[in-house]
Amino acid sequence: MKLMAKREELLAPLQSVIGVVERRQTMPVLANVLLAAREKRLGITGTDLEVELAAVGAVHVETPGDITVPGRKLLDILRALPAEVDVVV
């Protein structure tokens, strides 16, 4: 998976699903969010096994694919970046 997007195009959908991602999880994968890149869209999904939230953002996808990443860590990184920066994942 390889995609490029403005910081805000990743930050907004991530912020809408991060509330369901557990901080103190019994299963480490529950701290992750699923990034699913298809065509010109990035789907971001988080769950705590009771509630699942999903959001979609517009991105430039070079190589489609799926990956899970630590949700809060990704959020912290995106918040620390300058507002108009391009992010490559």
XYZ file of C-alpha atoms in Angstrom:
89
model
C 0.000 0.000 0.000
C 1.275 3.450 -0.892
C -0.702 6.677 -0.783
C -0.182 10.420 -0.600
C -2.483 12.971 1.022
C -2.529 16.325 2.744
C -2.229 16.108 6.521
C -5.838 17.277 7.014
C -7.182 14.632 4.613
C -5.778 11.950 6.938
C -6.301 13.716 10.250
C -10.041 14.407 9.924
C -11.208 10.809 9.314
C -8.729 9.451 11.871
C -10.058 11.802 14.548
C -13.595 10.601 13.892
C -12.740 6.941 14.605
C -10.004 7.249 17.243
C -12.520 7.463 20.105
C -13.377 3.781 19.808
C -9.736 2.620 19.785
C -8.800 1.316 23.213
C -5.894 2.765 25.184
C -5.668 -0.133 27.612
C -6.535 -3.087 25.480
C -6.693 -6.759 26.354
C -5.749 -7.553 22.747
C -2.929 -5.396 21.305
C -4.526 -5.259 17.833
C -7.427 -3.252 19.301
C -5.041 -0.290 19.672
C -4.680 -0.268 15.870
C -6.768 1.224 13.091
C -7.247 -0.413 9.709
C -6.143 1.679 6.731
C -7.674 0.410 3.475
C -6.537 2.255 0.330
C -8.615 1.812 -2.833
C -8.600 3.999 -5.962
C -8.898 7.580 -4.632
C -10.182 6.715 -1.155
C -8.724 5.733 2.178
C -10.998 3.916 4.605
C -10.050 4.134 8.284
C -11.708 1.691 10.695
C -11.348 1.311 14.460
C -13.092 -1.051 16.865
C -13.236 -2.149 20.498
C -15.118 -5.355 19.516
C -18.407 -3.843 20.696
C -18.466 -0.701 18.574
C -16.887 -0.164 15.165
C -16.400 3.241 13.563
C -15.349 3.855 9.973
C -14.519 6.991 8.000
C -13.363 7.711 4.460
C -10.940 10.320 3.161
C -9.911 11.401 -0.331
C -6.274 10.530 -1.116
C -4.005 9.758 -4.069
C -3.429 5.976 -4.037
C -0.323 4.743 -5.863
C -0.569 1.123 -4.685
C -3.848 -0.182 -3.178
C -3.724 -2.284 -0.033
C -4.602 -2.688 3.639
C -2.547 -2.303 6.809
C -3.129 -1.827 10.526
C -1.185 0.812 12.440
C -1.252 2.040 16.051
C -4.095 4.560 15.993
C -3.030 6.941 18.734
C 0.582 7.006 17.551
C -0.532 7.879 14.006
C -2.810 10.592 15.404
C 0.044 12.092 17.454
C 2.368 12.091 14.425
C -0.218 13.765 12.189
C -0.999 16.410 14.821
C 2.718 17.245 15.151
C 3.156 17.866 11.403
C 2.730 21.314 9.806
C -0.774 21.953 8.428
C -0.017 22.001 4.686
C 2.394 19.054 4.484
C 1.945 16.091 2.127
C 2.042 12.737 3.939
C 3.166 9.518 2.229
C 2.114 6.206 3.789
